Amino acid sequence: MSKHSQSSRKAVSTLTLVKYKQEGRKIVALTAYDYSTAQMLDRSGVDVILVGDSLAMVALGHKTTHAVTVEEMLHHTKAVTRGVERAMVVADLPFMSYQVDIIQAITNAGRFIKEAQAHAIKLEGATKLTLEVVERLVATGIPVMAHLGFTPQSVHGLGGFRVQGRNAEEAMTLINDAQALERAGAFAVVLEMVPQAVSKIITQRLQIPTIGIGAGNDCDGQILVTDDLLGKYTDFQPRFVRRYANLAESCKQAVESYASDVMSKEFPNAAESFILPQEELDELNVKLAQQDDQSSGAELIWLTGSGC
Ligand code: KIV
């Protein structure tokens, strides 16, 4: 266990994250979509585990995040929360599950807390409706993580996977949006693909923490898609990803070794098999011989007709 993971096992809350910001202690966040990954991240001391709608691409093989449904997100969030003791679990509200009206947003957000035991939800953007939704959710007792900059649910409207806030006017909009989300009650804001200078200004101007992804290292914390960090999802690698492992290659090698051992009968060996004690095997052979004798006797009677 690393020094970081030996830190207090007390559950992470929204207050913990604000305290970390005030202390200058960076927030460590990653994504998970299943029980064993969530357990591994939690035991490694990750503070925030996001069940991101990136699962549409990474776990379900879609080209964008749009296709994932509330039911699918709930299914994965339930698996993640079962594996977590300390980290805060944040569930992404999928595309078109909060953009219609407040009732729809509150109903869907509530399901993640009630049915999947998530601690908070995340939503993208800062439209008038989104700000109202944030206010209402927070008033209802549902903590909200905001998400600005490149917001994947708007990929088509943004013209592709592009850095946001690249000129003074765009940067001003981002800063104002971040402040509006803080006023609406968001407890943190993810900044994705934003120039470092802009995320630095936002981080300095907000009381709530900023969590960066492709936003430089002045944010209060960092998040990556775990499958990118581990080199497991290889369809493409954004420039801001640092790979700490090459699981796709390690897994391929492991699976090829397994296939070769199966074909050469190297697998399974005696230690990997269950052995019947010799006396039981002897008894079994006697019983089988008796049964075979009886059935061949019966067959003889039937063939000669002497049984009629
Ligand atoms: O869906 C996701 O994984 C995210 C992170 C990349 C922030 O929104």
Tab-separated table of N, CA, C and O and ligand atoms in Angstrom, residues 30-33 50-56 58 65 73 92 122 124 145 147 150 152-153 190-192 211-213 223-226 228 240, ligand 1:
chain	number	residue	atom	x	y	z
A	30	LEU	N	-10.460	9.131	-10.492
A	30	LEU	CA	-10.375	8.230	-11.646
A	30	LEU	C	-11.780	7.692	-11.938
A	30	LEU	O	-12.676	7.803	-11.100
A	31	THR	N	-11.931	7.067	-13.094
A	31	THR	CA	-13.232	6.475	-13.445
A	31	THR	C	-13.242	4.978	-13.123
A	31	THR	O	-12.201	4.332	-13.102
A	32	ALA	N	-14.435	4.432	-12.884
A	32	ALA	CA	-14.619	2.973	-12.779
A	32	ALA	C	-16.018	2.649	-13.255
A	32	ALA	O	-16.941	3.471	-13.114
A	33	TYR	N	-16.155	1.456	-13.812
A	33	TYR	CA	-17.466	1.028	-14.307
A	33	TYR	C	-17.880	-0.326	-13.736
A	33	TYR	O	-18.924	-0.856	-14.091
A	50	LEU	N	-15.419	8.266	-10.390
A	50	LEU	CA	-16.503	8.716	-11.268
A	50	LEU	C	-16.971	7.554	-12.139
A	50	LEU	O	-16.160	6.929	-12.829
A	51	VAL	N	-18.267	7.263	-12.070
A	51	VAL	CA	-18.839	6.335	-13.042
A	51	VAL	C	-19.188	7.219	-14.235
A	51	VAL	O	-20.296	7.765	-14.336
A	52	GLY	N	-18.195	7.443	-15.079
A	52	GLY	CA	-18.344	8.399	-16.174
A	52	GLY	C	-19.170	7.808	-17.300
A	52	GLY	O	-19.183	6.587	-17.508
A	53	ASP	N	-19.837	8.705	-18.049
A	53	ASP	CA	-20.567	8.190	-19.218
A	53	ASP	C	-19.579	7.816	-20.325
A	53	ASP	O	-19.962	7.304	-21.370
A	54	SER	N	-18.272	8.033	-20.066
A	54	SER	CA	-17.232	7.498	-20.960
A	54	SER	C	-17.373	5.985	-21.070
A	54	SER	O	-16.818	5.374	-21.977
A	55	LEU	N	-18.106	5.375	-20.146
A	55	LEU	CA	-18.305	3.923	-20.228
A	55	LEU	C	-18.988	3.545	-21.537
A	55	LEU	O	-18.808	2.432	-22.041
A	56	ALA	N	-19.755	4.487	-22.120
A	56	ALA	CA	-20.390	4.217	-23.419
A	56	ALA	C	-19.323	3.832	-24.448
A	56	ALA	O	-19.512	2.898	-25.243
A	58	VAL	N	-15.775	3.292	-23.633
A	58	VAL	CA	-14.713	2.430	-23.127
A	58	VAL	C	-15.205	1.008	-22.821
A	58	VAL	O	-14.535	0.028	-23.126
A	65	THR	N	-20.316	9.346	-26.276
A	65	THR	CA	-20.970	9.002	-25.002
A	65	THR	C	-22.507	9.020	-25.104
A	65	THR	O	-23.190	8.683	-24.138
A	73	MET	N	-26.302	3.129	-16.984
A	73	MET	CA	-25.461	3.853	-16.009
A	73	MET	C	-25.773	3.379	-14.589
A	73	MET	O	-24.872	3.231	-13.758
A	92	ASP	N	-22.242	9.932	-13.465
A	92	ASP	CA	-22.546	10.858	-14.555
A	92	ASP	C	-24.002	10.709	-14.976
A	92	ASP	O	-24.466	9.584	-15.191
A	122	LYS	N	-22.887	13.953	-11.585
A	122	LYS	CA	-22.176	14.950	-12.388
A	122	LYS	C	-23.013	15.245	-13.622
A	122	LYS	O	-23.660	14.346	-14.162
A	124	GLU	N	-23.078	18.061	-17.287
A	124	GLU	CA	-22.222	18.894	-18.127
A	124	GLU	C	-22.880	20.233	-18.453
A	124	GLU	O	-24.095	20.307	-18.622
A	145	MET	N	-21.518	17.611	-9.091
A	145	MET	CA	-20.215	17.964	-9.677
A	145	MET	C	-20.509	18.516	-11.067
A	145	MET	O	-21.268	17.901	-11.829
A	147	HIS	N	-19.220	20.166	-14.940
A	147	HIS	CA	-18.228	19.764	-15.955
A	147	HIS	C	-18.242	20.819	-17.060
A	147	HIS	O	-19.266	21.007	-17.726
A	150	PHE	N	-14.316	21.147	-22.626
A	150	PHE	CA	-14.820	20.177	-23.591
A	150	PHE	C	-15.806	19.266	-22.866
A	150	PHE	O	-15.429	18.548	-21.931
A	152	PRO	N	-18.147	16.210	-23.452
A	152	PRO	CA	-18.323	15.191	-24.503
A	152	PRO	C	-19.759	15.040	-25.012
A	152	PRO	O	-19.969	14.689	-26.176
A	153	GLN	N	-20.765	15.323	-24.160
A	153	GLN	CA	-22.147	15.180	-24.630
A	153	GLN	C	-22.479	16.218	-25.708
A	153	GLN	O	-23.456	16.077	-26.432
A	190	VAL	N	-15.337	19.851	-12.943
A	190	VAL	CA	-14.341	19.227	-13.825
A	190	VAL	C	-14.059	20.203	-14.963
A	190	VAL	O	-14.994	20.765	-15.546
A	191	LEU	N	-12.779	20.408	-15.265
A	191	LEU	CA	-12.384	21.255	-16.394
A	191	LEU	C	-11.668	20.360	-17.400
A	191	LEU	O	-10.600	19.817	-17.103
A	192	GLU	N	-12.295	20.178	-18.573
A	192	GLU	CA	-11.721	19.245	-19.555
A	192	GLU	C	-11.206	19.996	-20.771
A	192	GLU	O	-11.919	20.823	-21.356
A	211	ILE	N	-11.273	20.016	-10.848
A	211	ILE	CA	-10.620	18.734	-11.142
A	211	ILE	C	-10.314	18.748	-12.639
A	211	ILE	O	-11.238	18.823	-13.454
A	212	GLY	N	-9.045	18.684	-12.981
A	212	GLY	CA	-8.660	18.851	-14.376
A	212	GLY	C	-8.489	17.537	-15.121
A	212	GLY	O	-8.118	16.513	-14.549
A	213	ILE	N	-8.802	17.607	-16.411
A	213	ILE	CA	-8.466	16.512	-17.333
A	213	ILE	C	-8.049	17.216	-18.623
A	213	ILE	O	-8.871	17.840	-19.297
A	223	ILE	N	-8.261	14.102	-12.914
A	223	ILE	CA	-9.015	12.891	-13.212
A	223	ILE	C	-8.578	12.361	-14.571
A	223	ILE	O	-8.215	13.149	-15.460
A	224	LEU	N	-8.549	11.054	-14.703
A	224	LEU	CA	-8.323	10.413	-16.006
A	224	LEU	C	-9.291	9.245	-16.114
A	224	LEU	O	-9.817	8.769	-15.103
A	225	VAL	N	-9.497	8.799	-17.327
A	225	VAL	CA	-10.250	7.564	-17.541
A	225	VAL	C	-9.280	6.413	-17.206
A	225	VAL	O	-8.193	6.331	-17.782
A	226	THR	N	-9.661	5.574	-16.255
A	226	THR	CA	-8.757	4.530	-15.760
A	226	THR	C	-8.254	3.624	-16.884
A	226	THR	O	-7.079	3.240	-16.914
A	228	ASP	N	-7.637	4.420	-19.861
A	228	ASP	CA	-6.582	5.132	-20.597
A	228	ASP	C	-5.268	5.035	-19.817
A	228	ASP	O	-4.212	4.728	-20.372
A	240	PHE	N	-3.496	14.395	-23.505
A	240	PHE	CA	-3.331	14.669	-22.074
A	240	PHE	C	-3.235	13.405	-21.220
A	240	PHE	O	-3.032	13.487	-20.012
B	1	KIV	O1	-17.217	10.389	-18.548
B	1	KIV	C1	-16.097	10.591	-18.052
B	1	KIV	O2	-15.291	9.681	-17.853
B	1	KIV	C2	-15.764	11.974	-17.682
B	1	KIV	C3	-14.359	12.247	-17.267
B	1	KIV	C4	-13.456	12.113	-18.404
B	1	KIV	C5	-14.240	13.545	-16.581
B	1	KIV	O3	-16.596	12.810	-17.742
